[in-house]
JSON list of C-alpha atoms in Angstrom, two decimals:
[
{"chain": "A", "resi": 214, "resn": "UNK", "atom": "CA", "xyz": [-59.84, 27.45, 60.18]},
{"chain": "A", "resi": 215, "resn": "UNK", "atom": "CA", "xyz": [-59.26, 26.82, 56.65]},
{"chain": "A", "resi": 216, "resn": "UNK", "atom": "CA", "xyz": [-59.66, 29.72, 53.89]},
{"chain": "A", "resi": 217, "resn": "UNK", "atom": "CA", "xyz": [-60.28, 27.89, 50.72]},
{"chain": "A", "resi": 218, "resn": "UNK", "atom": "CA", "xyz": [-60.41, 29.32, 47.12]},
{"chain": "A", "resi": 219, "resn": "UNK", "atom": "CA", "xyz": [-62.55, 28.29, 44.73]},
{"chain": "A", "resi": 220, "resn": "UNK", "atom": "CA", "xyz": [-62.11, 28.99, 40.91]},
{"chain": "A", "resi": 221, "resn": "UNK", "atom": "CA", "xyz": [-64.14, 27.79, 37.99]},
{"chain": "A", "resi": 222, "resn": "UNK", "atom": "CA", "xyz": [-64.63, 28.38, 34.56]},
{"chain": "A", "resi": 223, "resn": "UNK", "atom": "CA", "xyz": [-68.03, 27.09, 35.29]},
{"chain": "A", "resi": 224, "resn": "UNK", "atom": "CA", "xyz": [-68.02, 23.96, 32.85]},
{"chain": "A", "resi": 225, "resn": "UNK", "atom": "CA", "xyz": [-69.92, 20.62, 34.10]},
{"chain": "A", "resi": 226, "resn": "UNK", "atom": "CA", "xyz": [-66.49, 19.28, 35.35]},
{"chain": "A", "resi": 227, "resn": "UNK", "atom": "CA", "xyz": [-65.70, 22.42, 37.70]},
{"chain": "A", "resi": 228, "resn": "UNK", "atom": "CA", "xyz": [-69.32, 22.36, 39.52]},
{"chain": "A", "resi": 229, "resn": "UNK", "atom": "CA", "xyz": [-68.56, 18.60, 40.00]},
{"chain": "A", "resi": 230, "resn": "UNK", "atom": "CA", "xyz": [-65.05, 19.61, 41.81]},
{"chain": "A", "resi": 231, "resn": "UNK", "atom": "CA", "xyz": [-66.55, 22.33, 43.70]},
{"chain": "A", "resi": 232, "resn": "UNK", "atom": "CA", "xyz": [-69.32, 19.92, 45.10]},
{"chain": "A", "resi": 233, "resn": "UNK", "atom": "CA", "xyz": [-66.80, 17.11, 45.19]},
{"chain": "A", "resi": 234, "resn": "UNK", "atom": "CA", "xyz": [-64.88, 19.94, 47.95]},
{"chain": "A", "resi": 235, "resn": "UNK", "atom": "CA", "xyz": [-68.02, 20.91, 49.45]},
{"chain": "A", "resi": 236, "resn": "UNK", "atom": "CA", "xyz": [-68.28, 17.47, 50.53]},
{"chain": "A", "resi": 237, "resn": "UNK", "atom": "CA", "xyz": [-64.63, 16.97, 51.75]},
{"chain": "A", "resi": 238, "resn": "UNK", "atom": "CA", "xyz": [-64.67, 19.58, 54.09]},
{"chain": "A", "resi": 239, "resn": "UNK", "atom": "CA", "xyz": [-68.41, 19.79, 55.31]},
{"chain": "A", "resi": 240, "resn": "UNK", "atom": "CA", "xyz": [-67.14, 19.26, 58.62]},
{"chain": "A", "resi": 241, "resn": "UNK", "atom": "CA", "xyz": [-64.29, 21.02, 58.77]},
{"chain": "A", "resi": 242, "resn": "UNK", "atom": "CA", "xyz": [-64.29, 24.83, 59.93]},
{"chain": "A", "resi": 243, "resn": "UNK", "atom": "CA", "xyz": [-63.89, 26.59, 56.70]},
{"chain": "A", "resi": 244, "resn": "UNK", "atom": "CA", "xyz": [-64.28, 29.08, 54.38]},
{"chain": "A", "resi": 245, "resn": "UNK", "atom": "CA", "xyz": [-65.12, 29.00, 50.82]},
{"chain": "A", "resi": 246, "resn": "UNK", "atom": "CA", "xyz": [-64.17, 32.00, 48.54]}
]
């Protein structure tokens, strides 16, 4: 299981990355933080 953290400053280009990681590891066991 993977423990993954997540920080943003909330601009357009950080919700892109965050999706863009979603993606990646949708089926992976995982969690986001």
């Amino acid at each position: 299981m993977k423990n993954i953290l997540i920080t943003t400053d909330f601009s357009d280009n950080a919700w892109n990355a965050i999706f863009t990681a979603l993606k990646i590891y949708a089926e992976v066991e995982c969690h986001f933080y």
